[in-house]
Structures are given as C-alpha cells and as structure tokens.
C-alpha cells in the first residue's frame, strides 16, 4: 500500500532527512511505498496533527513544540533549562530514556497515535533585532513562539518578553514587517530559511533544544501485520540513527555558513552570570508544568532521573 507521511519541514531539513531514511528503509524492505508531504502542502502543523489522529495520514513528523496543546506531556521537551546542551548526553537520553520509551508511548496511544521516535535537531538559538543580556532587555519585545504550547508562552513571559504564538507559515512575513522582534529556532533552521537576514543578533541562552517527533496513526499501526509492525519499528530505528549522526553536523555547518555569509551578524553566547536570572525564572515554568496534572508531574520526575542517568553514562 501507499502510506502518507506528512512533516513540518522540507526534504533537506532534519525532519526531511528522518522521513527520507524512513521511506527508503520501508521501500527497500517491503512492497509498501511512502509519499512524503513537506510542510505547507497539507496545511499548518496543527492541522497535520489532527489529520494523523483522524487517520487521513498514516505518519507524522512534527516539532514537539507544536504538540503541547494536544498532548500536554509533550511540553516536557519545551521546558526551559531542563535539557542538557551536551550532545552526547542528549543522544543517550533520547535513546535510553524511560519517559520516551515507556511512558510517552502509552500517553500517545490515548491520543490515537503510536510514537515512533523523538530526536533532537539542535540547540535553540534566539534571533532578535536588538541584543539582549537580561530579562529586562526583553521587556516589551514581541517574541514569536510555536503555537499550541502553553509552556512556550509561559517561558517567554517568565523571560520578560511578550510571546506571540504563530505558525511557521506566518513567521517570515512577521519578521519582514517587524510585527515581531524575534524568534527561537535551531541554528540549522535559521541558516536554511535566512532568518539571520531578517534579524541582527543570534543569542545562545542555553535554555532549550529543538526536538522533533515521529508517530503513526494508532488504528493504522494496530491493524498492521506483525511483520509490518516490525518493519515500521525498524525503519524508525534506522531513521533515528541517521538523524542523530546528521543533525549535529548540519547544525554546526549552519553556524559556519552564517558566520561566513553574514559577517556583520552578531553572535552572542550568554555567560553563566547572564544566564542566572533566566534560569531562576525558568523554575516557575517547570513548577507550572508539573502542577498542571498528575501525569505531567510523573513524566517530569522521570525525565529528571533519565537526564541524571544520561549525565552519568554518556561518553
Ligand atoms: O519554527 C518553526 O515553526 C519550525 N522550526 C523548525 C526547526 N522546524 C519546523 C517548525 O515548523
């Protein structure tokens, strides 16, 4: 059969690399074929999530940042100053985490989805018209965040700014008309979509990582033969391995290209001292996430344990 796979990025972006590796594996190892629908072709990301839950699409690749409105526990990956910036620890975490491998699959099923992977794309970088070094500097600044995540809004409010949730499809226009003063995305994406030419400064705050997920419609997945279920899991495993190796390289190339092609662009890494007030503000956001439901608290507690384990074991 032909299966439909929609995703929130283009074919050469990290989610596209994952989707292509997934498709190639399925097509090489079975008679099934996959048609990939890149971002925009089937509406905005939140539309694609609904289409997958409804079974119109079989597979979905999506930024975790868009999912918190539908699956509140997914805001875990958006919480400020929780994920490490060390990529080895991150990789270890994404592969071995109990939250991802045991708890979230159950939660996804309750929402009509079968979780296949969650993977990192790169550290969040904040691009703005004006430089900032403190929450005070962000006062009154309109910062675009991905829509559908209450935690992203709470985070930028805690950071002193005025968050504006907006779909990716509207962001370029909003930056061009200066409707917003800034946004956050991984460096790979900022470079690929020329966001550096629409802002003046890129700041590494260390507060987060951009992550993506892959999932299937649950009814569709449950209806597959044992053999096809294994095939889909193996394809996801293959695609996950592919993107872990590629994503870090792509993110680093992205930064290199920005530095070379846009030499007047300012690149700032906040010092530990400058990060301190942001970290302090982040504590309230973490507590707010945990207070929203017993399930939120449970996944956050487990994630903290998983991250400790990653810190101890990642080499
Ligand atoms: O900012 C966004 O909305 C987009 N950013 C990335 C890195 N991927 C897709 C997402 O739509």
PDB file of C-alpha atoms and ligand atoms in Angstrom:
ATOM      1  CA  UNK A   1       0.000   0.000   0.000  1.00  0.00           C
ATOM      2  CA  UNK A   2       0.989   3.635  -0.322  1.00  0.00           C
ATOM      3  CA  UNK A   3       1.321   5.315   3.051  1.00  0.00           C
ATOM      4  CA  UNK A   4       1.171   9.072   3.586  1.00  0.00           C
ATOM      5  CA  UNK A   5       3.841  10.745   5.721  1.00  0.00           C
ATOM      6  CA  UNK A   6       3.409  14.452   6.479  1.00  0.00           C
ATOM      7  CA  UNK A   7       6.022  16.527   8.234  1.00  0.00           C
ATOM      8  CA  UNK A   8       6.698  20.007   9.488  1.00  0.00           C
ATOM      9  CA  UNK A   9       9.850  20.640   7.470  1.00  0.00           C
ATOM     10  CA  UNK A  10      11.288  20.439   3.946  1.00  0.00           C
ATOM     11  CA  UNK A  11      13.016  17.399   2.464  1.00  0.00           C
ATOM     12  CA  UNK A  12      16.573  18.574   3.170  1.00  0.00           C
ATOM     13  CA  UNK A  13      15.827  19.661   6.770  1.00  0.00           C
ATOM     14  CA  UNK A  14      16.344  17.285   9.741  1.00  0.00           C
ATOM     15  CA  UNK A  15      12.746  16.020   9.733  1.00  0.00           C
ATOM     16  CA  UNK A  16      13.055  15.524   5.964  1.00  0.00           C
ATOM     17  CA  UNK A  17      16.242  13.502   6.402  1.00  0.00           C
ATOM     18  CA  UNK A  18      14.477  11.358   9.005  1.00  0.00           C
ATOM     19  CA  UNK A  19      11.415  10.917   6.762  1.00  0.00           C
ATOM     20  CA  UNK A  20      13.520  10.037   3.717  1.00  0.00           C
ATOM     21  CA  UNK A  21      15.571   7.471   5.666  1.00  0.00           C
ATOM     22  CA  UNK A  22      12.293   6.016   6.986  1.00  0.00           C
ATOM     23  CA  UNK A  23      10.768   5.884   3.483  1.00  0.00           C
ATOM     24  CA  UNK A  24      13.886   4.336   1.924  1.00  0.00           C
ATOM     25  CA  UNK A  25      14.021   1.630   4.584  1.00  0.00           C
ATOM     26  CA  UNK A  26      10.334   0.732   4.141  1.00  0.00           C
ATOM     27  CA  UNK A  27      10.590   0.698   0.343  1.00  0.00           C
ATOM     28  CA  UNK A  28      13.783  -1.347   0.282  1.00  0.00           C
ATOM     29  CA  UNK A  29      12.447  -3.932   2.698  1.00  0.00           C
ATOM     30  CA  UNK A  30       8.828  -4.305   1.599  1.00  0.00           C
ATOM     31  CA  UNK A  31       6.393  -3.628  -1.224  1.00  0.00           C
ATOM     32  CA  UNK A  32       4.896  -0.653   0.585  1.00  0.00           C
ATOM     33  CA  UNK A  33       5.577   2.842  -0.692  1.00  0.00           C
ATOM     34  CA  UNK A  34       5.581   6.131   1.169  1.00  0.00           C
ATOM     35  CA  UNK A  35       4.601   9.550  -0.113  1.00  0.00           C
ATOM     36  CA  UNK A  36       6.131  12.396   1.850  1.00  0.00           C
ATOM     37  CA  UNK A  37       4.207  15.661   2.260  1.00  0.00           C
ATOM     38  CA  UNK A  38       6.504  18.507   3.346  1.00  0.00           C
ATOM     39  CA  UNK A  39       5.348  21.428   5.480  1.00  0.00           C
ATOM     40  CA  UNK A  40       2.686  23.617   3.910  1.00  0.00           C
ATOM     41  CA  UNK A  41       1.396  21.001   1.470  1.00  0.00           C
ATOM     42  CA  UNK A  42      -1.359  19.817   3.810  1.00  0.00           C
ATOM     43  CA  UNK A  43      -1.876  22.917   5.921  1.00  0.00           C
ATOM     44  CA  UNK A  44      -0.149  24.066   9.075  1.00  0.00           C
ATOM     45  CA  UNK A  45       1.449  21.701  11.593  1.00  0.00           C
ATOM     46  CA  UNK A  46      -1.504  21.633  13.962  1.00  0.00           C
ATOM     47  CA  UNK A  47      -3.744  20.607  11.004  1.00  0.00           C
ATOM     48  CA  UNK A  48      -1.397  17.710  10.172  1.00  0.00           C
ATOM     49  CA  UNK A  49      -1.538  16.502  13.778  1.00  0.00           C
ATOM     50  CA  UNK A  50      -5.349  16.350  13.577  1.00  0.00           C
ATOM     51  CA  UNK A  51      -5.223  14.645  10.169  1.00  0.00           C
ATOM     52  CA  UNK A  52      -2.940  11.953  11.589  1.00  0.00           C
ATOM     53  CA  UNK A  53      -5.121  11.418  14.644  1.00  0.00           C
ATOM     54  CA  UNK A  54      -8.109  11.127  12.287  1.00  0.00           C
ATOM     55  CA  UNK A  55      -6.326   8.512  10.181  1.00  0.00           C
ATOM     56  CA  UNK A  56      -6.217  10.587   6.965  1.00  0.00           C
ATOM     57  CA  UNK A  57      -2.430  10.433   7.275  1.00  0.00           C
ATOM     58  CA  UNK A  58      -0.555   7.321   8.386  1.00  0.00           C
ATOM     59  CA  UNK A  59       2.633   9.040   9.605  1.00  0.00           C
ATOM     60  CA  UNK A  60       3.538  12.408  11.068  1.00  0.00           C
ATOM     61  CA  UNK A  61       6.857  14.120  11.632  1.00  0.00           C
ATOM     62  CA  UNK A  62       6.387  17.090  13.931  1.00  0.00           C
ATOM     63  CA  UNK A  63       8.183  19.527  16.193  1.00  0.00           C
ATOM     64  CA  UNK A  64       7.452  18.692  19.818  1.00  0.00           C
ATOM     65  CA  UNK A  65       6.852  22.415  20.321  1.00  0.00           C
ATOM     66  CA  UNK A  66       3.569  22.200  18.401  1.00  0.00           C
ATOM     67  CA  UNK A  67       2.184  19.263  20.356  1.00  0.00           C
ATOM     68  CA  UNK A  68       1.745  20.520  23.920  1.00  0.00           C
ATOM     69  CA  UNK A  69      -1.731  21.897  23.191  1.00  0.00           C
ATOM     70  CA  UNK A  70      -2.954  18.433  22.202  1.00  0.00           C
ATOM     71  CA  UNK A  71      -0.695  16.190  24.293  1.00  0.00           C
ATOM     72  CA  UNK A  72       0.186  18.321  27.344  1.00  0.00           C
ATOM     73  CA  UNK A  73       3.012  15.982  28.448  1.00  0.00           C
ATOM     74  CA  UNK A  74       4.915  16.819  25.235  1.00  0.00           C
ATOM     75  CA  UNK A  75       5.678  20.236  26.677  1.00  0.00           C
ATOM     76  CA  UNK A  76       8.331  18.391  28.685  1.00  0.00           C
ATOM     77  CA  UNK A  77      10.675  18.894  25.755  1.00  0.00           C
ATOM     78  CA  UNK A  78       9.967  22.605  25.684  1.00  0.00           C
ATOM     79  CA  UNK A  79      10.664  23.314  29.355  1.00  0.00           C
ATOM     80  CA  UNK A  80      13.422  25.907  29.780  1.00  0.00           C
ATOM     81  CA  UNK A  81      16.746  24.857  31.309  1.00  0.00           C
ATOM     82  CA  UNK A  82      15.886  21.178  31.686  1.00  0.00           C
ATOM     83  CA  UNK A  83      17.564  19.514  28.700  1.00  0.00           C
ATOM     84  CA  UNK A  84      21.367  19.408  28.599  1.00  0.00           C
ATOM     85  CA  UNK A  85      23.206  21.209  25.806  1.00  0.00           C
ATOM     86  CA  UNK A  86      25.843  18.448  25.697  1.00  0.00           C
ATOM     87  CA  UNK A  87      25.011  16.455  22.570  1.00  0.00           C
ATOM     88  CA  UNK A  88      26.359  13.106  23.847  1.00  0.00           C
ATOM     89  CA  UNK A  89      24.107  13.336  26.878  1.00  0.00           C
ATOM     90  CA  UNK A  90      21.219  14.288  24.660  1.00  0.00           C
ATOM     91  CA  UNK A  91      21.734  11.335  22.332  1.00  0.00           C
ATOM     92  CA  UNK A  92      21.988   8.986  25.293  1.00  0.00           C
ATOM     93  CA  UNK A  93      18.837  10.471  26.752  1.00  0.00           C
ATOM     94  CA  UNK A  94      16.830  10.187  23.528  1.00  0.00           C
ATOM     95  CA  UNK A  95      17.832   6.559  23.054  1.00  0.00           C
ATOM     96  CA  UNK A  96      17.565   5.264  26.613  1.00  0.00           C
ATOM     97  CA  UNK A  97      15.055   7.469  28.362  1.00  0.00           C
ATOM     98  CA  UNK A  98      12.223   5.710  30.205  1.00  0.00           C
ATOM     99  CA  UNK A  99       9.975   8.688  29.582  1.00  0.00           C
ATOM    100  CA  UNK A 100      10.372   8.378  25.824  1.00  0.00           C
ATOM    101  CA  UNK A 101      10.490   4.608  25.569  1.00  0.00           C
ATOM    102  CA  UNK A 102       7.941   3.597  28.175  1.00  0.00           C
ATOM    103  CA  UNK A 103       5.757   6.437  29.416  1.00  0.00           C
ATOM    104  CA  UNK A 104       5.082   8.590  26.370  1.00  0.00           C
ATOM    105  CA  UNK A 105       4.060   5.705  24.064  1.00  0.00           C
ATOM    106  CA  UNK A 106       1.173   4.968  26.456  1.00  0.00           C
ATOM    107  CA  UNK A 107       0.195   8.637  26.524  1.00  0.00           C
ATOM    108  CA  UNK A 108       0.350   8.884  22.712  1.00  0.00           C
ATOM    109  CA  UNK A 109      -1.990   5.879  22.407  1.00  0.00           C
ATOM    110  CA  UNK A 110      -4.578   7.701  24.483  1.00  0.00           C
ATOM    111  CA  UNK A 111      -4.457  10.399  21.792  1.00  0.00           C
ATOM    112  CA  UNK A 112      -4.800   7.977  18.881  1.00  0.00           C
ATOM    113  CA  UNK A 113      -1.101   7.944  17.968  1.00  0.00           C
ATOM    114  CA  UNK A 114       1.720   5.402  18.044  1.00  0.00           C
ATOM    115  CA  UNK A 115       5.000   7.125  18.990  1.00  0.00           C
ATOM    116  CA  UNK A 116       7.992   6.058  16.885  1.00  0.00           C
ATOM    117  CA  UNK A 117      10.830   8.480  17.764  1.00  0.00           C
ATOM    118  CA  UNK A 118      11.756  11.719  19.410  1.00  0.00           C
ATOM    119  CA  UNK A 119      15.032  13.237  18.279  1.00  0.00           C
ATOM    120  CA  UNK A 120      16.989  16.483  18.729  1.00  0.00           C
ATOM    121  CA  UNK A 121      17.628  18.921  15.846  1.00  0.00           C
ATOM    122  CA  UNK A 122      19.856  21.421  17.581  1.00  0.00           C
ATOM    123  CA  UNK A 123      20.183  23.891  20.414  1.00  0.00           C
ATOM    124  CA  UNK A 124      17.607  26.657  20.419  1.00  0.00           C
ATOM    125  CA  UNK A 125      19.095  29.956  19.317  1.00  0.00           C
ATOM    126  CA  UNK A 126      17.208  33.186  19.825  1.00  0.00           C
ATOM    127  CA  UNK A 127      17.359  35.696  16.982  1.00  0.00           C
ATOM    128  CA  UNK A 128      16.342  39.277  17.645  1.00  0.00           C
ATOM    129  CA  UNK A 129      16.512  42.752  16.126  1.00  0.00           C
ATOM    130  CA  UNK A 130      18.319  44.071  19.211  1.00  0.00           C
ATOM    131  CA  UNK A 131      20.825  42.361  21.501  1.00  0.00           C
ATOM    132  CA  UNK A 132      19.721  41.204  24.960  1.00  0.00           C
ATOM    133  CA  UNK A 133      21.654  40.074  28.015  1.00  0.00           C
ATOM    134  CA  UNK A 134      18.943  40.040  30.683  1.00  0.00           C
ATOM    135  CA  UNK A 135      15.194  39.607  31.117  1.00  0.00           C
ATOM    136  CA  UNK A 136      14.972  43.408  31.456  1.00  0.00           C
ATOM    137  CA  UNK A 137      16.342  43.769  27.929  1.00  0.00           C
ATOM    138  CA  UNK A 138      13.480  41.593  26.669  1.00  0.00           C
ATOM    139  CA  UNK A 139      10.788  43.743  28.231  1.00  0.00           C
ATOM    140  CA  UNK A 140       8.081  44.578  25.711  1.00  0.00           C
ATOM    141  CA  UNK A 141       9.812  42.552  22.983  1.00  0.00           C
ATOM    142  CA  UNK A 142       7.394  40.538  20.891  1.00  0.00           C
ATOM    143  CA  UNK A 143       8.870  37.077  20.556  1.00  0.00           C
ATOM    144  CA  UNK A 144       7.323  34.588  18.163  1.00  0.00           C
ATOM    145  CA  UNK A 145       6.849  31.107  19.601  1.00  0.00           C
ATOM    146  CA  UNK A 146       5.436  27.968  18.023  1.00  0.00           C
ATOM    147  CA  UNK A 147       1.659  27.828  18.515  1.00  0.00           C
ATOM    148  CA  UNK A 148      -0.049  25.115  20.524  1.00  0.00           C
ATOM    149  CA  UNK A 149       2.296  25.041  23.519  1.00  0.00           C
ATOM    150  CA  UNK A 150       1.253  26.832  26.705  1.00  0.00           C
ATOM    151  CA  UNK A 151       4.752  26.299  28.092  1.00  0.00           C
ATOM    152  CA  UNK A 152       6.452  28.259  25.301  1.00  0.00           C
ATOM    153  CA  UNK A 153       4.221  31.234  26.114  1.00  0.00           C
ATOM    154  CA  UNK A 154       4.908  30.872  29.841  1.00  0.00           C
ATOM    155  CA  UNK A 155       8.635  30.616  29.183  1.00  0.00           C
ATOM    156  CA  UNK A 156       8.912  33.851  27.235  1.00  0.00           C
ATOM    157  CA  UNK A 157       6.673  35.626  29.715  1.00  0.00           C
ATOM    158  CA  UNK A 158       8.974  34.427  32.504  1.00  0.00           C
ATOM    159  CA  UNK A 159      11.933  35.667  30.438  1.00  0.00           C
ATOM    160  CA  UNK A 160      10.388  39.153  30.471  1.00  0.00           C
ATOM    161  CA  UNK A 161       9.172  39.231  26.845  1.00  0.00           C
ATOM    162  CA  UNK A 162       5.734  39.326  25.198  1.00  0.00           C
ATOM    163  CA  UNK A 163       5.320  35.979  23.419  1.00  0.00           C
ATOM    164  CA  UNK A 164       3.329  35.802  20.175  1.00  0.00           C
ATOM    165  CA  UNK A 165       2.287  32.253  19.177  1.00  0.00           C
ATOM    166  CA  UNK A 166       2.340  31.979  15.396  1.00  0.00           C
ATOM    167  CA  UNK A 167       2.614  29.252  12.764  1.00  0.00           C
ATOM    168  CA  UNK A 168       5.842  28.825  10.856  1.00  0.00           C
ATOM    169  CA  UNK A 169       3.995  29.872   7.685  1.00  0.00           C
ATOM    170  CA  UNK A 170       3.462  33.375   9.083  1.00  0.00           C
ATOM    171  CA  UNK A 171       6.847  33.962  10.686  1.00  0.00           C
ATOM    172  CA  UNK A 172       8.878  35.247   7.725  1.00  0.00           C
ATOM    173  CA  UNK A 173       6.230  37.871   6.942  1.00  0.00           C
ATOM    174  CA  UNK A 174       6.024  38.886  10.599  1.00  0.00           C
ATOM    175  CA  UNK A 175       9.804  39.353  10.766  1.00  0.00           C
ATOM    176  CA  UNK A 176       9.859  41.311   7.485  1.00  0.00           C
ATOM    177  CA  UNK A 177       7.176  43.716   8.675  1.00  0.00           C
ATOM    178  CA  UNK A 178       8.725  43.846  12.177  1.00  0.00           C
ATOM    179  CA  UNK A 179       5.462  42.634  13.686  1.00  0.00           C
ATOM    180  CA  UNK A 180       7.706  40.601  15.967  1.00  0.00           C
ATOM    181  CA  UNK A 181      11.115  41.472  17.433  1.00  0.00           C
ATOM    182  CA  UNK A 182      12.495  37.970  17.429  1.00  0.00           C
ATOM    183  CA  UNK A 183      12.025  34.219  17.499  1.00  0.00           C
ATOM    184  CA  UNK A 184      13.785  30.981  18.504  1.00  0.00           C
ATOM    185  CA  UNK A 185      14.884  28.055  16.344  1.00  0.00           C
ATOM    186  CA  UNK A 186      17.922  25.798  15.928  1.00  0.00           C
ATOM    187  CA  UNK A 187      20.857  27.278  14.001  1.00  0.00           C
ATOM    188  CA  UNK A 188      20.415  24.794  11.137  1.00  0.00           C
ATOM    189  CA  UNK A 189      16.926  26.172  10.525  1.00  0.00           C
ATOM    190  CA  UNK A 190      17.876  29.837  10.966  1.00  0.00           C
ATOM    191  CA  UNK A 191      20.515  29.420   8.260  1.00  0.00           C
ATOM    192  CA  UNK A 192      18.344  27.339   5.907  1.00  0.00           C
ATOM    193  CA  UNK A 193      15.489  29.852   5.954  1.00  0.00           C
ATOM    194  CA  UNK A 194      17.635  33.027   6.030  1.00  0.00           C
ATOM    195  CA  UNK A 195      16.293  34.157   9.388  1.00  0.00           C
ATOM    196  CA  UNK A 196      19.711  35.710  10.032  1.00  0.00           C
ATOM    197  CA  UNK A 197      18.975  38.203   7.274  1.00  0.00           C
ATOM    198  CA  UNK A 198      15.761  39.259   8.998  1.00  0.00           C
ATOM    199  CA  UNK A 199      17.281  39.884  12.438  1.00  0.00           C
ATOM    200  CA  UNK A 200      20.543  41.383  13.734  1.00  0.00           C
ATOM    201  CA  UNK A 201      21.641  39.165  16.601  1.00  0.00           C
ATOM    202  CA  UNK A 202      21.692  35.452  17.385  1.00  0.00           C
ATOM    203  CA  UNK A 203      21.907  34.572  21.067  1.00  0.00           C
ATOM    204  CA  UNK A 204      22.692  31.233  22.668  1.00  0.00           C
ATOM    205  CA  UNK A 205      20.887  31.246  26.005  1.00  0.00           C
ATOM    206  CA  UNK A 206      21.287  27.524  26.706  1.00  0.00           C
ATOM    207  CA  UNK A 207      17.614  27.257  27.684  1.00  0.00           C
ATOM    208  CA  UNK A 208      16.470  24.620  25.294  1.00  0.00           C
ATOM    209  CA  UNK A 209      16.777  22.235  22.454  1.00  0.00           C
ATOM    210  CA  UNK A 210      14.630  21.917  19.379  1.00  0.00           C
ATOM    211  CA  UNK A 211      13.143  18.419  19.149  1.00  0.00           C
ATOM    212  CA  UNK A 212      11.042  16.576  16.647  1.00  0.00           C
ATOM    213  CA  UNK A 213       8.832  13.518  16.881  1.00  0.00           C
ATOM    214  CA  UNK A 214       7.663  10.841  14.505  1.00  0.00           C
ATOM    215  CA  UNK A 215       4.440   8.960  15.069  1.00  0.00           C
ATOM    216  CA  UNK A 216       1.812   6.873  13.284  1.00  0.00           C
ATOM    217  CA  UNK A 217      -1.954   6.772  13.448  1.00  0.00           C
ATOM    218  CA  UNK A 218      -2.704   4.205  16.141  1.00  0.00           C
ATOM    219  CA  UNK A 219      -5.579   2.377  14.405  1.00  0.00           C
ATOM    220  CA  UNK A 220      -3.491   2.055  11.270  1.00  0.00           C
ATOM    221  CA  UNK A 221      -0.499   0.778  13.250  1.00  0.00           C
ATOM    222  CA  UNK A 222      -2.592  -1.672  15.295  1.00  0.00           C
ATOM    223  CA  UNK A 223      -4.060  -3.044  12.066  1.00  0.00           C
ATOM    224  CA  UNK A 224      -0.655  -3.877  10.575  1.00  0.00           C
ATOM    225  CA  UNK A 225       0.615  -7.466  10.438  1.00  0.00           C
ATOM    226  CA  UNK A 226       3.255  -8.432  12.996  1.00  0.00           C
ATOM    227  CA  UNK A 227       5.774  -8.317  10.177  1.00  0.00           C
ATOM    228  CA  UNK A 228       4.784  -4.808   9.086  1.00  0.00           C
ATOM    229  CA  UNK A 229       4.816  -3.557  12.672  1.00  0.00           C
ATOM    230  CA  UNK A 230       8.398  -4.810  12.951  1.00  0.00           C
ATOM    231  CA  UNK A 231       9.207  -3.176   9.626  1.00  0.00           C
ATOM    232  CA  UNK A 232       7.873   0.206  10.776  1.00  0.00           C
ATOM    233  CA  UNK A 233       9.785  -0.017  14.081  1.00  0.00           C
ATOM    234  CA  UNK A 234      12.981  -0.995  12.279  1.00  0.00           C
ATOM    235  CA  UNK A 235      12.541   1.863   9.777  1.00  0.00           C
ATOM    236  CA  UNK A 236      12.073   4.304  12.674  1.00  0.00           C
ATOM    237  CA  UNK A 237      15.189   2.949  14.395  1.00  0.00           C
ATOM    238  CA  UNK A 238      17.182   3.321  11.172  1.00  0.00           C
ATOM    239  CA  UNK A 239      15.889   6.859  10.570  1.00  0.00           C
ATOM    240  CA  UNK A 240      16.604   7.821  14.188  1.00  0.00           C
ATOM    241  CA  UNK A 241      20.201   6.638  13.911  1.00  0.00           C
ATOM    242  CA  UNK A 242      20.585   8.512  10.616  1.00  0.00           C
ATOM    243  CA  UNK A 243      19.342  11.805  12.024  1.00  0.00           C
ATOM    244  CA  UNK A 244      21.375  11.595  15.251  1.00  0.00           C
ATOM    245  CA  UNK A 245      24.524  11.447  13.155  1.00  0.00           C
ATOM    246  CA  UNK A 246      23.399  14.149  10.707  1.00  0.00           C
ATOM    247  CA  UNK A 247      21.670  16.717  12.902  1.00  0.00           C
ATOM    248  CA  UNK A 248      24.717  17.845  14.864  1.00  0.00           C
ATOM    249  CA  UNK A 249      26.776  18.212  11.708  1.00  0.00           C
ATOM    250  CA  UNK A 250      24.036  20.180   9.984  1.00  0.00           C
ATOM    251  CA  UNK A 251      23.625  22.500  12.948  1.00  0.00           C
ATOM    252  CA  UNK A 252      27.370  23.203  13.054  1.00  0.00           C
ATOM    253  CA  UNK A 253      27.533  23.773   9.261  1.00  0.00           C
ATOM    254  CA  UNK A 254      24.604  26.151   9.637  1.00  0.00           C
ATOM    255  CA  UNK A 255      26.516  28.299  12.096  1.00  0.00           C
ATOM    256  CA  UNK A 256      29.619  28.196   9.894  1.00  0.00           C
ATOM    257  CA  UNK A 257      27.663  29.380   6.887  1.00  0.00           C
ATOM    258  CA  UNK A 258      26.037  32.224   8.816  1.00  0.00           C
ATOM    259  CA  UNK A 259      29.432  33.423  10.037  1.00  0.00           C
ATOM    260  CA  UNK A 260      30.886  33.289   6.502  1.00  0.00           C
ATOM    261  CA  UNK A 261      27.983  34.706   4.508  1.00  0.00           C
ATOM    262  CA  UNK A 262      26.740  37.266   7.009  1.00  0.00           C
ATOM    263  CA  UNK A 263      29.864  38.646   8.749  1.00  0.00           C
ATOM    264  CA  UNK A 264      28.110  41.641  10.319  1.00  0.00           C
ATOM    265  CA  UNK A 265      25.596  39.357  12.070  1.00  0.00           C
ATOM    266  CA  UNK A 266      26.183  39.384  15.824  1.00  0.00           C
ATOM    267  CA  UNK A 267      26.543  36.036  17.570  1.00  0.00           C
ATOM    268  CA  UNK A 268      26.311  36.133  21.351  1.00  0.00           C
ATOM    269  CA  UNK A 269      26.613  33.374  23.927  1.00  0.00           C
ATOM    270  CA  UNK A 270      25.211  34.451  27.266  1.00  0.00           C
ATOM    271  CA  UNK A 271      27.656  33.980  30.124  1.00  0.00           C
ATOM    272  CA  UNK A 272      26.770  31.836  33.135  1.00  0.00           C
ATOM    273  CA  UNK A 273      26.171  35.046  35.089  1.00  0.00           C
ATOM    274  CA  UNK A 274      23.832  36.383  32.434  1.00  0.00           C
ATOM    275  CA  UNK A 275      22.011  33.043  32.309  1.00  0.00           C
ATOM    276  CA  UNK A 276      21.364  33.005  36.059  1.00  0.00           C
ATOM    277  CA  UNK A 277      18.217  35.213  36.067  1.00  0.00           C
ATOM    278  CA  UNK A 278      16.789  33.296  33.113  1.00  0.00           C
ATOM    279  CA  UNK A 279      17.417  30.017  34.946  1.00  0.00           C
ATOM    280  CA  UNK A 280      15.766  31.395  38.047  1.00  0.00           C
ATOM    281  CA  UNK A 281      12.711  32.450  36.014  1.00  0.00           C
ATOM    282  CA  UNK A 282      12.621  29.004  34.419  1.00  0.00           C
ATOM    283  CA  UNK A 283      12.000  27.310  37.780  1.00  0.00           C
ATOM    284  CA  UNK A 284       8.486  28.754  37.948  1.00  0.00           C
ATOM    285  CA  UNK A 285       7.756  27.443  34.440  1.00  0.00           C
ATOM    286  CA  UNK A 286       8.940  23.949  35.405  1.00  0.00           C
ATOM    287  CA  UNK A 287       6.751  24.085  38.524  1.00  0.00           C
ATOM    288  CA  UNK A 288       3.791  25.307  36.495  1.00  0.00           C
ATOM    289  CA  UNK A 289       4.171  22.385  34.074  1.00  0.00           C
ATOM    290  CA  UNK A 290       4.287  19.909  36.959  1.00  0.00           C
ATOM    291  CA  UNK A 291       1.223  21.473  38.605  1.00  0.00           C
ATOM    292  CA  UNK A 292      -0.986  21.129  35.527  1.00  0.00           C
ATOM    293  CA  UNK A 293      -1.668  17.400  36.061  1.00  0.00           C
ATOM    294  CA  UNK A 294      -0.510  14.307  37.932  1.00  0.00           C
ATOM    295  CA  UNK A 295       0.673  12.890  34.625  1.00  0.00           C
ATOM    296  CA  UNK A 296       2.791  15.977  33.886  1.00  0.00           C
ATOM    297  CA  UNK A 297       4.426  15.655  37.295  1.00  0.00           C
ATOM    298  CA  UNK A 298       5.088  11.964  36.758  1.00  0.00           C
ATOM    299  CA  UNK A 299       6.780  12.431  33.377  1.00  0.00           C
ATOM    300  CA  UNK A 300       8.858  15.363  34.625  1.00  0.00           C
ATOM    301  CA  UNK A 301      10.089  13.411  37.675  1.00  0.00           C
ATOM    302  CA  UNK A 302      11.066  10.501  35.450  1.00  0.00           C
ATOM    303  CA  UNK A 303      12.738  12.790  32.925  1.00  0.00           C
ATOM    304  CA  UNK A 304      14.911  14.265  35.687  1.00  0.00           C
ATOM    305  CA  UNK A 305      16.027  10.727  36.586  1.00  0.00           C
ATOM    306  CA  UNK A 306      16.625   9.867  32.927  1.00  0.00           C
ATOM    307  CA  UNK A 307      18.730  13.002  32.487  1.00  0.00           C
ATOM    308  CA  UNK A 308      20.839  12.167  35.547  1.00  0.00           C
ATOM    309  CA  UNK A 309      21.441   8.735  34.127  1.00  0.00           C
ATOM    310  CA  UNK A 310      22.408  10.271  30.784  1.00  0.00           C
ATOM    311  CA  UNK A 311      24.834  12.613  32.531  1.00  0.00           C
ATOM    312  CA  UNK A 312      26.475   9.698  34.318  1.00  0.00           C
ATOM    313  CA  UNK A 313      26.644   7.349  31.339  1.00  0.00           C
ATOM    314  CA  UNK A 314      27.131   9.432  28.200  1.00  0.00           C
ATOM    315  CA  UNK A 315      30.625   9.203  26.820  1.00  0.00           C
TER     316      UNK A 315
HETATM  317  O1  LIG B   1       9.705  27.396  13.947  1.00  0.00           O
HETATM  318  C1  LIG B   1       9.006  26.518  13.426  1.00  0.00           C
HETATM  319  O2  LIG B   1       7.792  26.553  13.498  1.00  0.00           O
HETATM  320  C2  LIG B   1       9.684  25.418  12.660  1.00  0.00           C
HETATM  321  N1  LIG B   1      11.021  25.202  13.118  1.00  0.00           N
HETATM  322  C3  LIG B   1      11.663  24.093  12.811  1.00  0.00           C
HETATM  323  C4  LIG B   1      13.087  23.916  13.160  1.00  0.00           C
HETATM  324  N2  LIG B   1      11.061  23.061  12.237  1.00  0.00           N
HETATM  325  C5  LIG B   1       9.681  23.075  11.869  1.00  0.00           C
HETATM  326  C6  LIG B   1       8.917  24.133  12.632  1.00  0.00           C
HETATM  327  O3  LIG B   1       7.716  24.368  11.985  1.00  0.00           O
END
